Coordinates of C-alpha atoms in Angstrom, one line a residue:
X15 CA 30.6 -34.5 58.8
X16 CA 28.2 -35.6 61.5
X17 CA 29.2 -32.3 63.4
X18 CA 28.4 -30.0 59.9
X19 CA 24.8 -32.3 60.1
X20 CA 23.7 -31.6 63.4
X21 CA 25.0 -27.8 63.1
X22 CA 22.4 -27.9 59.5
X23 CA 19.8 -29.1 62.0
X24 CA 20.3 -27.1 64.7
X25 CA 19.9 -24.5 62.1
X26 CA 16.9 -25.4 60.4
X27 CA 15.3 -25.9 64.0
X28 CA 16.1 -22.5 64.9
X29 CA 14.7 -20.7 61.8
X30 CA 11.5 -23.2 62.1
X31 CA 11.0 -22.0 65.6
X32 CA 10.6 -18.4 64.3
X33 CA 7.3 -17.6 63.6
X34 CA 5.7 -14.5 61.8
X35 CA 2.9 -13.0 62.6
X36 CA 0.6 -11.8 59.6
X37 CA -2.7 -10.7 60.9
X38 CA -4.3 -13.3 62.8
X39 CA -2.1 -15.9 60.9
X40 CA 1.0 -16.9 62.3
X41 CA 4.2 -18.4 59.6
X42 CA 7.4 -20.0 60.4
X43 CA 10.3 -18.2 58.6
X44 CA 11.1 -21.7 57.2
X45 CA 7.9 -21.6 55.6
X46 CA 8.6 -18.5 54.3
X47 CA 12.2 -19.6 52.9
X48 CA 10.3 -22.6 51.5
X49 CA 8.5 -20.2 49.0
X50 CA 11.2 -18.1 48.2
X51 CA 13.4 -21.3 46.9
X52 CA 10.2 -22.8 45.3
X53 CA 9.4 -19.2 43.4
X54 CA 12.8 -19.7 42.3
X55 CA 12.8 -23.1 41.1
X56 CA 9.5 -22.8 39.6
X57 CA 10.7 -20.0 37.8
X58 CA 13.6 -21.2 35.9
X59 CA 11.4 -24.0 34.9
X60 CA 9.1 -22.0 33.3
X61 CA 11.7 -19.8 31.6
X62 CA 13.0 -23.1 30.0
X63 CA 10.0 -24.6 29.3
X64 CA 9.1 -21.7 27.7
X65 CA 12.1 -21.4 25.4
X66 CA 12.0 -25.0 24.1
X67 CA 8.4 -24.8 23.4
X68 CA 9.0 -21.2 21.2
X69 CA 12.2 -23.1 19.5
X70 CA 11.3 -26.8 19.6
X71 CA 8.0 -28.4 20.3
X72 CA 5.9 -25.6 18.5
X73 CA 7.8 -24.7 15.6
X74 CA 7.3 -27.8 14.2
X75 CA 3.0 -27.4 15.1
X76 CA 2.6 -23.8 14.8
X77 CA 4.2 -22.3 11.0
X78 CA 3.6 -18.7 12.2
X79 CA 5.9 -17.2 15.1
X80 CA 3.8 -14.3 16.6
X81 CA 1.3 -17.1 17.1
X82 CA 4.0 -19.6 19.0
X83 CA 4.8 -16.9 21.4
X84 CA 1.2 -16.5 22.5
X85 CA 0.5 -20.3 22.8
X86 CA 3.8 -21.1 24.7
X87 CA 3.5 -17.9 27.3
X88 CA 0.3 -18.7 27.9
X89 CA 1.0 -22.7 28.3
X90 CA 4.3 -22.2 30.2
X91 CA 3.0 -19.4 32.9
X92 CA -0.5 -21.3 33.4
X93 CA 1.7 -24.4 33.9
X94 CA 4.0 -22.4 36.3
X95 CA 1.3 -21.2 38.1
X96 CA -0.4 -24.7 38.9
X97 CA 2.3 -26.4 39.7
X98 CA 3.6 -23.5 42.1
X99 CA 0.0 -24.0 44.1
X100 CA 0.8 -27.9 43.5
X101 CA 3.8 -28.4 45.3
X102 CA 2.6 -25.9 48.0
X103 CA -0.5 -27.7 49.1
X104 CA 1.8 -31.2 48.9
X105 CA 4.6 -29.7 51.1
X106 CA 1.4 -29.1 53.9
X107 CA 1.2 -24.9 53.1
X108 CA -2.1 -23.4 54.1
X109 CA -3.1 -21.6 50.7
X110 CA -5.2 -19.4 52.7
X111 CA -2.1 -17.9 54.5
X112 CA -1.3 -16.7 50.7
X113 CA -4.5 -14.2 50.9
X114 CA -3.2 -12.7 53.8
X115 CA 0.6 -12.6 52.6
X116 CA -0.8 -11.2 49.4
X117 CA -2.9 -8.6 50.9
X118 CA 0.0 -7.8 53.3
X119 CA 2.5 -7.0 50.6
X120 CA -0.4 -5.8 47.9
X121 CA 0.5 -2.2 49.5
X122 CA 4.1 -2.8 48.3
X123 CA 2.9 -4.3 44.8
X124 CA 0.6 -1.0 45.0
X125 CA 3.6 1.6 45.6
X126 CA 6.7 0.0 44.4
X127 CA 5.7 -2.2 41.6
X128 CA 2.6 -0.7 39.7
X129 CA 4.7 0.0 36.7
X130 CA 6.4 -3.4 36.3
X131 CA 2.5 -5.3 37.0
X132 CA 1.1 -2.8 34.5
X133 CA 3.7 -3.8 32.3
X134 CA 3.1 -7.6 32.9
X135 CA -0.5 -6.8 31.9
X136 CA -0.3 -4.9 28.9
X137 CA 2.0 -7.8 28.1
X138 CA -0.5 -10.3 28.3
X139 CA -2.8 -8.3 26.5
X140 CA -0.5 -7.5 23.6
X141 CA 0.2 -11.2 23.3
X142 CA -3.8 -12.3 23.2
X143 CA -5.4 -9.1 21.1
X144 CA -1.9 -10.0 18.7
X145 CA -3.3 -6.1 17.7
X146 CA 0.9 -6.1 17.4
X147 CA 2.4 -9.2 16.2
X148 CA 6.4 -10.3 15.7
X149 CA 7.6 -8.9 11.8
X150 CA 5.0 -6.0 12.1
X151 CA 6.4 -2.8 10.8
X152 CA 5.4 0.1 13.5
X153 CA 5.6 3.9 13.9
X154 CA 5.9 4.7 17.4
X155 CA 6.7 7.7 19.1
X156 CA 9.1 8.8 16.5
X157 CA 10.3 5.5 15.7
X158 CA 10.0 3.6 12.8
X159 CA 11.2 -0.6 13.0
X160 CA 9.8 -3.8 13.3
X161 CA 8.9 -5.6 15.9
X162 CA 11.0 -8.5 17.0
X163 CA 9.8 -9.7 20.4
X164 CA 7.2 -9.2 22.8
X165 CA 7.6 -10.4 26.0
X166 CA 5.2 -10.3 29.4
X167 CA 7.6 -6.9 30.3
X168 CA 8.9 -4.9 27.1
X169 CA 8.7 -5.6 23.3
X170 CA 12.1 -5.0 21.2
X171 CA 11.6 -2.8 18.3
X172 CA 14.6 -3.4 15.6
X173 CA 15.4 0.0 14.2
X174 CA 16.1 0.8 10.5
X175 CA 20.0 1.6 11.8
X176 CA 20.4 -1.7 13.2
X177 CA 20.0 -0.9 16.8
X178 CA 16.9 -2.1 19.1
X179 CA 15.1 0.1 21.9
X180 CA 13.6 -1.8 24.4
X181 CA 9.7 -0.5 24.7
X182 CA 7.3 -1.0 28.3
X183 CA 4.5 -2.9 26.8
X184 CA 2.2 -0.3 29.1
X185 CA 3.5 2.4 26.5
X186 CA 2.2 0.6 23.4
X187 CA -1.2 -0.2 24.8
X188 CA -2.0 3.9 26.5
X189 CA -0.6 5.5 23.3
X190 CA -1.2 5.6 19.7
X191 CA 0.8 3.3 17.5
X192 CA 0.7 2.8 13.9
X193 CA 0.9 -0.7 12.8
X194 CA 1.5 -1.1 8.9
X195 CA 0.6 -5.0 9.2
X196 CA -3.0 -5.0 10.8
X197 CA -5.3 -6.3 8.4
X198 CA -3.7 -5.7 5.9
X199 CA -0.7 -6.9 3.5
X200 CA -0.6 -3.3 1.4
X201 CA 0.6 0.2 2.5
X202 CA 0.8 3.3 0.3
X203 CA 3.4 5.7 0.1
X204 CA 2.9 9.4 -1.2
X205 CA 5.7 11.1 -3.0
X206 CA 5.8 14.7 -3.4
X207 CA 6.1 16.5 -6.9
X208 CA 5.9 20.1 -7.2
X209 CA 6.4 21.6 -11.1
X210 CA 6.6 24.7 -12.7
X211 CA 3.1 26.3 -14.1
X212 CA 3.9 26.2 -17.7
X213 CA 4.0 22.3 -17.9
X214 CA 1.4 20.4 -19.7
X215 CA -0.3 18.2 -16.8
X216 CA -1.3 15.4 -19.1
X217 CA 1.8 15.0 -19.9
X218 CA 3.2 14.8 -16.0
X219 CA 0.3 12.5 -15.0
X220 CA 2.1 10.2 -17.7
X221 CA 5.4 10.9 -16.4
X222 CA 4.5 10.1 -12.9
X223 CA 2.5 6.8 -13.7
X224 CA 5.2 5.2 -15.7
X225 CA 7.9 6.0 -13.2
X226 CA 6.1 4.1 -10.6
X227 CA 5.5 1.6 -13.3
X228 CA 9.4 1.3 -13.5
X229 CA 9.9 0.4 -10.1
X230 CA 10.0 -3.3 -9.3
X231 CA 9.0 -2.2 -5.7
X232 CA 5.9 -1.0 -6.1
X233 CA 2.5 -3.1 -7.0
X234 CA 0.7 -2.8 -9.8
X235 CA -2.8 -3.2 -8.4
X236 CA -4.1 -0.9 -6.7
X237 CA -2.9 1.3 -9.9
X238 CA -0.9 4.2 -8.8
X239 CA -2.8 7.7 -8.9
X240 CA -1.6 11.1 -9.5
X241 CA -2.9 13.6 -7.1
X242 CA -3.6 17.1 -8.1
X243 CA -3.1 18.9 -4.9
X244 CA -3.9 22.7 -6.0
X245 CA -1.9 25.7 -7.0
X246 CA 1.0 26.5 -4.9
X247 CA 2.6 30.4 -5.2
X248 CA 5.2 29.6 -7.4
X249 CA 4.2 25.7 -8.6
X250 CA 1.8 23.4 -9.0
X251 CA 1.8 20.6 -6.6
X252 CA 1.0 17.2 -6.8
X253 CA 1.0 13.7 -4.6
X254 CA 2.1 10.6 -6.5
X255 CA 0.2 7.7 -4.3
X256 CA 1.9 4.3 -4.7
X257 CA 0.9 0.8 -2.8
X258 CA 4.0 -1.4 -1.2
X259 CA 3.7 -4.9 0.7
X260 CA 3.6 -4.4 4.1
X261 CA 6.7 -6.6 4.0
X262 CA 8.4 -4.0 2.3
X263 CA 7.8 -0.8 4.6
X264 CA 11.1 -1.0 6.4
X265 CA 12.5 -0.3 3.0
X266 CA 10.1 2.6 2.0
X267 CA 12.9 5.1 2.1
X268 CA 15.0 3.1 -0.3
X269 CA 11.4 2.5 -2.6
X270 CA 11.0 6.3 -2.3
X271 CA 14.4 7.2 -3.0
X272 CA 14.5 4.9 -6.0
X273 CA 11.1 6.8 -7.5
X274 CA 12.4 10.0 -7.4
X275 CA 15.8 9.4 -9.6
X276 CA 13.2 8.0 -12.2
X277 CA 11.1 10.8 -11.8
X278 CA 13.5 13.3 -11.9
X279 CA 15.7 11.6 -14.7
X280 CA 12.3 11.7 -17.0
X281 CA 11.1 14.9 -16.1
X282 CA 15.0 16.0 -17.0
X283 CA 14.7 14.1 -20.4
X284 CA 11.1 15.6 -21.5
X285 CA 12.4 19.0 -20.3
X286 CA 9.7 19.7 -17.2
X287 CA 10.2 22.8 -15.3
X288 CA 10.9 22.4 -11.4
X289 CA 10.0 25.3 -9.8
X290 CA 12.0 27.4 -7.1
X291 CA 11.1 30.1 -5.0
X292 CA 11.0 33.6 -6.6
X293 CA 10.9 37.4 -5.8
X294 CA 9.6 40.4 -8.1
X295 CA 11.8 43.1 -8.7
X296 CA 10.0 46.3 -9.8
X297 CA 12.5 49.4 -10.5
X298 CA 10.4 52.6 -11.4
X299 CA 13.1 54.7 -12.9
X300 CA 15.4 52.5 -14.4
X301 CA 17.5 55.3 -16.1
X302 CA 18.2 57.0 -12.7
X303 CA 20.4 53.5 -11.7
X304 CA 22.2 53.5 -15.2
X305 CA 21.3 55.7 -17.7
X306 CA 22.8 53.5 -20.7
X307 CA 20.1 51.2 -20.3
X308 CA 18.7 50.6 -23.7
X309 CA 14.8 50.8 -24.4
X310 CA 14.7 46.7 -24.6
X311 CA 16.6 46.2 -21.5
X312 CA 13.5 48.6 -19.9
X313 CA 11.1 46.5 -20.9
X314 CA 12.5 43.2 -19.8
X315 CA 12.9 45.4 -16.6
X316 CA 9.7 46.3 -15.9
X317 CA 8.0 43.2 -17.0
X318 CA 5.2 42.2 -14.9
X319 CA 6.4 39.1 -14.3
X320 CA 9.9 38.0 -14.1
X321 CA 10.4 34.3 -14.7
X322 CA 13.9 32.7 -13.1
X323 CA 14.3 30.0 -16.0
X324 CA 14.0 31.1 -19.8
X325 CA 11.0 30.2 -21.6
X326 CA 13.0 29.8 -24.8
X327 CA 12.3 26.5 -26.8
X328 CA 16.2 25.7 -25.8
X329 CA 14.7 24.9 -22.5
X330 CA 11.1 24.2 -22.7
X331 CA 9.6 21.5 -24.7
X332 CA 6.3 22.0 -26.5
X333 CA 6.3 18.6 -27.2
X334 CA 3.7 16.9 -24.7
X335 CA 4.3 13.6 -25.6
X336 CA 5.5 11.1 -23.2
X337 CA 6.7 7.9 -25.0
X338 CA 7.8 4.6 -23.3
X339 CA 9.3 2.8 -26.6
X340 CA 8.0 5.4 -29.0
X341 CA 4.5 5.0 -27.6
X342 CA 2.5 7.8 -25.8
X343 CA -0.6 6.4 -23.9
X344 CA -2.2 10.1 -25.0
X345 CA -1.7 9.8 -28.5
X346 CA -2.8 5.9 -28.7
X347 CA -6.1 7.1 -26.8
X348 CA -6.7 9.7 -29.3
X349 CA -6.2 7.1 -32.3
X350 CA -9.0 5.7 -30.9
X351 CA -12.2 6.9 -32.9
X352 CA -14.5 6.4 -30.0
X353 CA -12.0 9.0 -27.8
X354 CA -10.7 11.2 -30.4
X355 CA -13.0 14.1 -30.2
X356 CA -12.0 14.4 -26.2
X357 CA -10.3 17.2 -24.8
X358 CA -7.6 17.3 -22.3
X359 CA -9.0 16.5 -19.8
X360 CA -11.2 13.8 -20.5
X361 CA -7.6 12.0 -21.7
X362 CA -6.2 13.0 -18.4
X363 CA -8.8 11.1 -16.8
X364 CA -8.7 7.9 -18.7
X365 CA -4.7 7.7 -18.5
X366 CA -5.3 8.2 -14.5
X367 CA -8.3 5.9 -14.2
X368 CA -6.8 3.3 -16.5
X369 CA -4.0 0.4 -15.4
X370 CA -0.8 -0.6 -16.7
X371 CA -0.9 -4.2 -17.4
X372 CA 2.4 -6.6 -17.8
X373 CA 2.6 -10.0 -19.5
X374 CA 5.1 -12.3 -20.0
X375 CA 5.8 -14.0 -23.1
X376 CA 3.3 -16.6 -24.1
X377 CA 1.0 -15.4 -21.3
X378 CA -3.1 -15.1 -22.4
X379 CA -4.8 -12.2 -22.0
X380 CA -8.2 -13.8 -22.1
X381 CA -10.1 -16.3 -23.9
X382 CA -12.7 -16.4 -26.9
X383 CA -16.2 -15.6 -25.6
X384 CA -15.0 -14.5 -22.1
X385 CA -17.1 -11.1 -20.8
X386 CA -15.4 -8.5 -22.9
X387 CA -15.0 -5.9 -19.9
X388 CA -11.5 -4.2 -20.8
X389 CA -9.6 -2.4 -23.7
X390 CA -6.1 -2.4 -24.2
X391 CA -3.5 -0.4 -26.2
X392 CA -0.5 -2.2 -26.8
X393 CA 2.3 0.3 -25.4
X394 CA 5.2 -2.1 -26.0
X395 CA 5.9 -6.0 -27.7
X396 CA 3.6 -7.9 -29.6
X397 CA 0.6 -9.5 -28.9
X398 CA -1.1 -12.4 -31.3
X399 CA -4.8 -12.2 -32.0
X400 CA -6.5 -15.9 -32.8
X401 CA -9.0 -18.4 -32.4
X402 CA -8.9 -22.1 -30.7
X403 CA -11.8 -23.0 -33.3
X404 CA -10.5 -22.6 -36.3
X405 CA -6.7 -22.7 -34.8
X406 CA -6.2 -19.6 -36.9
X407 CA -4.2 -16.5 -36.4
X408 CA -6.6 -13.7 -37.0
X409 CA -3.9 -10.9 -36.3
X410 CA -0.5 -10.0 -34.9
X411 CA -0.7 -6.5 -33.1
X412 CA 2.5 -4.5 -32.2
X413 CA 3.1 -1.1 -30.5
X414 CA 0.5 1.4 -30.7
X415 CA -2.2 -0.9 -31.5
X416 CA -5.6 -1.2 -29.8
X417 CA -8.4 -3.8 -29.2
X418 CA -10.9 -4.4 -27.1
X419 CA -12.8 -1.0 -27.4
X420 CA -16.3 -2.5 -28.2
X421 CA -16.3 -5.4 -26.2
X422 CA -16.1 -3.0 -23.2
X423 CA -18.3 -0.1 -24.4
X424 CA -21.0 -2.3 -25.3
X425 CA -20.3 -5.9 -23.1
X426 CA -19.9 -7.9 -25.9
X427 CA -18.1 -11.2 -25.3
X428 CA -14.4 -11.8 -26.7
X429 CA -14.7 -13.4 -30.3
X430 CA -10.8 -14.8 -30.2
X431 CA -8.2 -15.7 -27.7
X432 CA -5.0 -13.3 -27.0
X433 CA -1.8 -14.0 -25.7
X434 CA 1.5 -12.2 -25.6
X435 CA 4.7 -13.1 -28.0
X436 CA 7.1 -11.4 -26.3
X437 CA 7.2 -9.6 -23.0
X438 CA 3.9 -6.9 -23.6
X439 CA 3.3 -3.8 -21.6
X440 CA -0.4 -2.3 -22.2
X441 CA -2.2 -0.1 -21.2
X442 CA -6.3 -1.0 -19.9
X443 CA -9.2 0.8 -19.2
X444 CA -12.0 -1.7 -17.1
X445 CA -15.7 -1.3 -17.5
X446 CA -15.5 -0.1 -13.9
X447 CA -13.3 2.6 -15.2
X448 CA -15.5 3.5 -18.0
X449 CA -18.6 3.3 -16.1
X450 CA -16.8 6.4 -13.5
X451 CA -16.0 8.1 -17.1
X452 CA -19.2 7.7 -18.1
X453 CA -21.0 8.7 -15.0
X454 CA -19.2 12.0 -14.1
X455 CA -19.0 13.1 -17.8
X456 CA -22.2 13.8 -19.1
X457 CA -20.7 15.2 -22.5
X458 CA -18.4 12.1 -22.6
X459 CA -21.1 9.9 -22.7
X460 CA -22.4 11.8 -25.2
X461 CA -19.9 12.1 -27.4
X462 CA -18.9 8.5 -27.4
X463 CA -22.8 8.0 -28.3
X464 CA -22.5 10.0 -31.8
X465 CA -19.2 8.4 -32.5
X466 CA -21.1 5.2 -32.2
X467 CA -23.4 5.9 -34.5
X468 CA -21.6 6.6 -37.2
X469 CA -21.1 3.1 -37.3
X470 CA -24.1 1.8 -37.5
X471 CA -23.6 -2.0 -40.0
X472 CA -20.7 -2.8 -37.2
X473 CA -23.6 -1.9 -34.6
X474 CA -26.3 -4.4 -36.7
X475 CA -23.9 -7.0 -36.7
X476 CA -22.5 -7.0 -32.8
X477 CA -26.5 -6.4 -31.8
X478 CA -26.6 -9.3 -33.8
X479 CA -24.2 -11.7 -32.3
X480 CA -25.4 -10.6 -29.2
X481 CA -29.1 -11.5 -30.0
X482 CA -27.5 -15.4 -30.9
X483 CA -26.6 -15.6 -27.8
X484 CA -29.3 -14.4 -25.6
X485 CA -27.4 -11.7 -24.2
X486 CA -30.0 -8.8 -24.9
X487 CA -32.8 -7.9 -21.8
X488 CA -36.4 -7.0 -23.0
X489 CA -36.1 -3.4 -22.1
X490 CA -33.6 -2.2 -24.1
X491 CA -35.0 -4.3 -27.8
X492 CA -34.8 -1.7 -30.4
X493 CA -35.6 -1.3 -33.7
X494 CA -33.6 1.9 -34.2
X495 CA -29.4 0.7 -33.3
X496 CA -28.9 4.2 -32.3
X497 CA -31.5 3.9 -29.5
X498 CA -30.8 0.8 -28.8
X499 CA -27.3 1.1 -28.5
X500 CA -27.8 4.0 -26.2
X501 CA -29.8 1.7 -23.8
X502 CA -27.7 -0.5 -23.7
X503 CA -24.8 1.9 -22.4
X504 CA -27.5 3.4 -20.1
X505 CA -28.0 0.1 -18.9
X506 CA -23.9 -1.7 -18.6
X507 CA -22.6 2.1 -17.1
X508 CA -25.9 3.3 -15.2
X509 CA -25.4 6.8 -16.0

């Protein structure tokens, strides 16, 4: 043993006797070797400490894990880096020398390693501008996946198939990525819907509305919104835009996938025309090809235009009504004497601009005297009509009922409380809604004005209720209802 000692030392004596010359500075290789096995050292203690602060000490601080990668890789490198300069200045090493080493291998760093320091950099800044965060779902380059680490180097991207790619972190911070996550906790998807020219389009904005209704996947609000794009050469095309949580992006194929079979199954069961491309066939002498052609055959022959589905009722439906449980929103509008007079395309708009609303059994609506800024038509279950006061059930109002209408047109607070009896779809239009009807239809304002009138004692008595309650601004007091009631719809819609 004493012989291996003194050979160690011998050794050691040897390599400290070596010295290096850097510039003007002179190093001893053991020097030297001293880095090297502190580098090491220090480095598998900051990879551990590292780890356990990620899976220990900060998960139990820090709820959110994009946000305990940034704190412990910034703790656990600053901490390496200290005590790397630490123990160096203990051990006797000149700092200063490591200006001159670094400028003497900064030409290699330069050459050699510029992509993995670019890398380290665009690391660090991924990590403290978090503009990509672990769980975000990106679209990158082709790819589509979420993001499942982000390290000083690369960040893993986990792929709808199951399999990872490994990304430089320089890559997502020169080029454009889309992050479905940053600031924000919706995404929409589009969904394509092309349809032959002889459908009625009030009757596929309905159709495409309630399918995304249908699906569990997709949000309520924001209200999905038909899309008329123009006229194609054979169809008419339209985009159905629906809103997802961002959570649920790395399933938007299966969401999309899902919508179609409901769309395709309804526009199958109401008979809707999908289009396919055509070509005209014009034969000038029709005789000349097969002179037994009859007269009748001639004319379907040379008919201008040659459709490739029949036309036949068999196969189209001139029934435009789309029902969801023997209700179409269409027909309930146009029950409504306030909207009946409107044409097809002031119906279109209100069952585009208005909402489907859900409620669960026993769920209120709203409460007495609450700001009456909605109507609703009851498109399925029951809902019960009553007052807290008197604790007296005014009405019970099933499927194709309506309520609501004057509260909104005119801002009239709610006179009784309603809640659902059973699970209740309906169908709203908000005063925000109304007010964008009201606006961009000049003759819909109008006409809702003269159907007003017509019912002037109901007017006396809400101008009435309204005057009890303070709720009536000197400029629009009236003597005549009519004028006053068109004030005061000048005034609530600003049109």
């Amino acid at each position: 043993m004493a012989e291996v000692k003194q050979f160690l030392i011998n050794v050691l004596n040897l390599i400290d006797a070596i010295d290096i010359q850097i510039g003007k500075q002179t190093i001893s290789l053991l020097a030297i070797i001293e880095v090297i096995c502190l580098s090491i050292l220090i480095f598998l203690i900051t990879f551990r400490l590292n780890y356990w602060l990620k899976t220990r000490l900060l998960q139990k601080v820090i709820l959110d894990r994009g946000n305990r990668h940034v704190v412990a890789n910034i703790v656990s490198y600053s901490l390496g880096t200290l005590s790397f300069l630490i123990i160096l200045e203990a051990i006797g090493f000149n700092l200063s020398i490591l200006t001159v080493l670094g400028g003497a291998i900064g030409i290699g760093i330069g050459f050699g390693l510029q992509d993995l320091t670019r890398n380290f950099i665009s690391g660090f800044t991924l990590l403290v501008e978090r503009k990509i965060k672990l769980g975000d779902f990106v679209k990158f380059n082709n790819l589509e996946g979420t993001i499942t680490e982000i390290s000083t180097r690369v960040t893993t991207i986990r792929l709808k198939n199951g399999s990872s790619v490994i990304v430089p972190n320089s890559q997502l911070v020169e080029q454009e990525i889309i992050n479905c996550h940053y600031e924000t906790d919706i995404v929409r998807l589009t969904a394509l819907i092309s349809v032959a020219y002889k459908n009625d389009l009030v009757l596929i904005t309905e159709i495409l509305l309630m399918s995304a209704y249908s699906e569990s996947n997709i949000l309520k609000n924001p209200p999905a919104q038909v899309i008329f794009k123009g006229f194609g050469d054979y169809s008419l095309n339209f985009e159905l835009w629906v809103w997802i949580k961002s959570d649920n992006m790395r399933f938007q194929w299966e969401i999309l996938s899902s919508l179609y079979f409901t769309i395709e199954y309804n526009f199958r069961k109401k008979k809707i025309l999908i289009p396919f491309p055509q070509r005209d066939i014009w034969i000038k002498n029709p005789q000349a090809i097969n002179g037994s052609v009859t007269q009748s055959e001639n004319e379907v022959l040379t008919d201008n235009i040659i459709y490739p589905f029949s036309l036949s009722s068999s196969n189209y439906s001139q029934d435009s009504e789309f029902r969801y449980q023997g209700i179409s929103i269409r027909d309930s509008l146009k029950k409504v004497i306030y909207f009946r007079n409107l044409n097809e395309l002031e119906i279109r708009k209100m069952v585009e601009l208005g909402q489907l609303k859900f409620l669960k059994d026993q769920e209120i609506l709203f409460y007495e005297n609450e700001p009456g800024d909605a109507f609703y038509i009851v498109l399925s279950g029951q809902v019960e009509v009553f007052t807290e006061k008197l604790k007296k059930t005014l009405a019970i109002l099933k499927a194709g009922s309506f309520f609501g209408e004057l509260s909104l047109m005119l801002g009239i607070p709610r006179t009784a409380t309603v809640k659902a009896i059973e699970e209740t779809l309906l169908f709203s239009l908000s005063s925000q809604d109304f007010k964008k009807l009201m606006q961009e239809n000049p003759e819909f304002s109008e006409g809702i004005i003269q159907e007003l009138s017509k019912h002037k004692e109901e007017l006396n008595q809400r101008k009435q209720e309204l005057q009890e309650k303070g709720l009536i601004s000197t400029s629009e007091e009236d003597p005549n209802i009519v004028v006053w009631m068109r004030k005061r719809l000048q005034r609530l819609f600003s049109f």
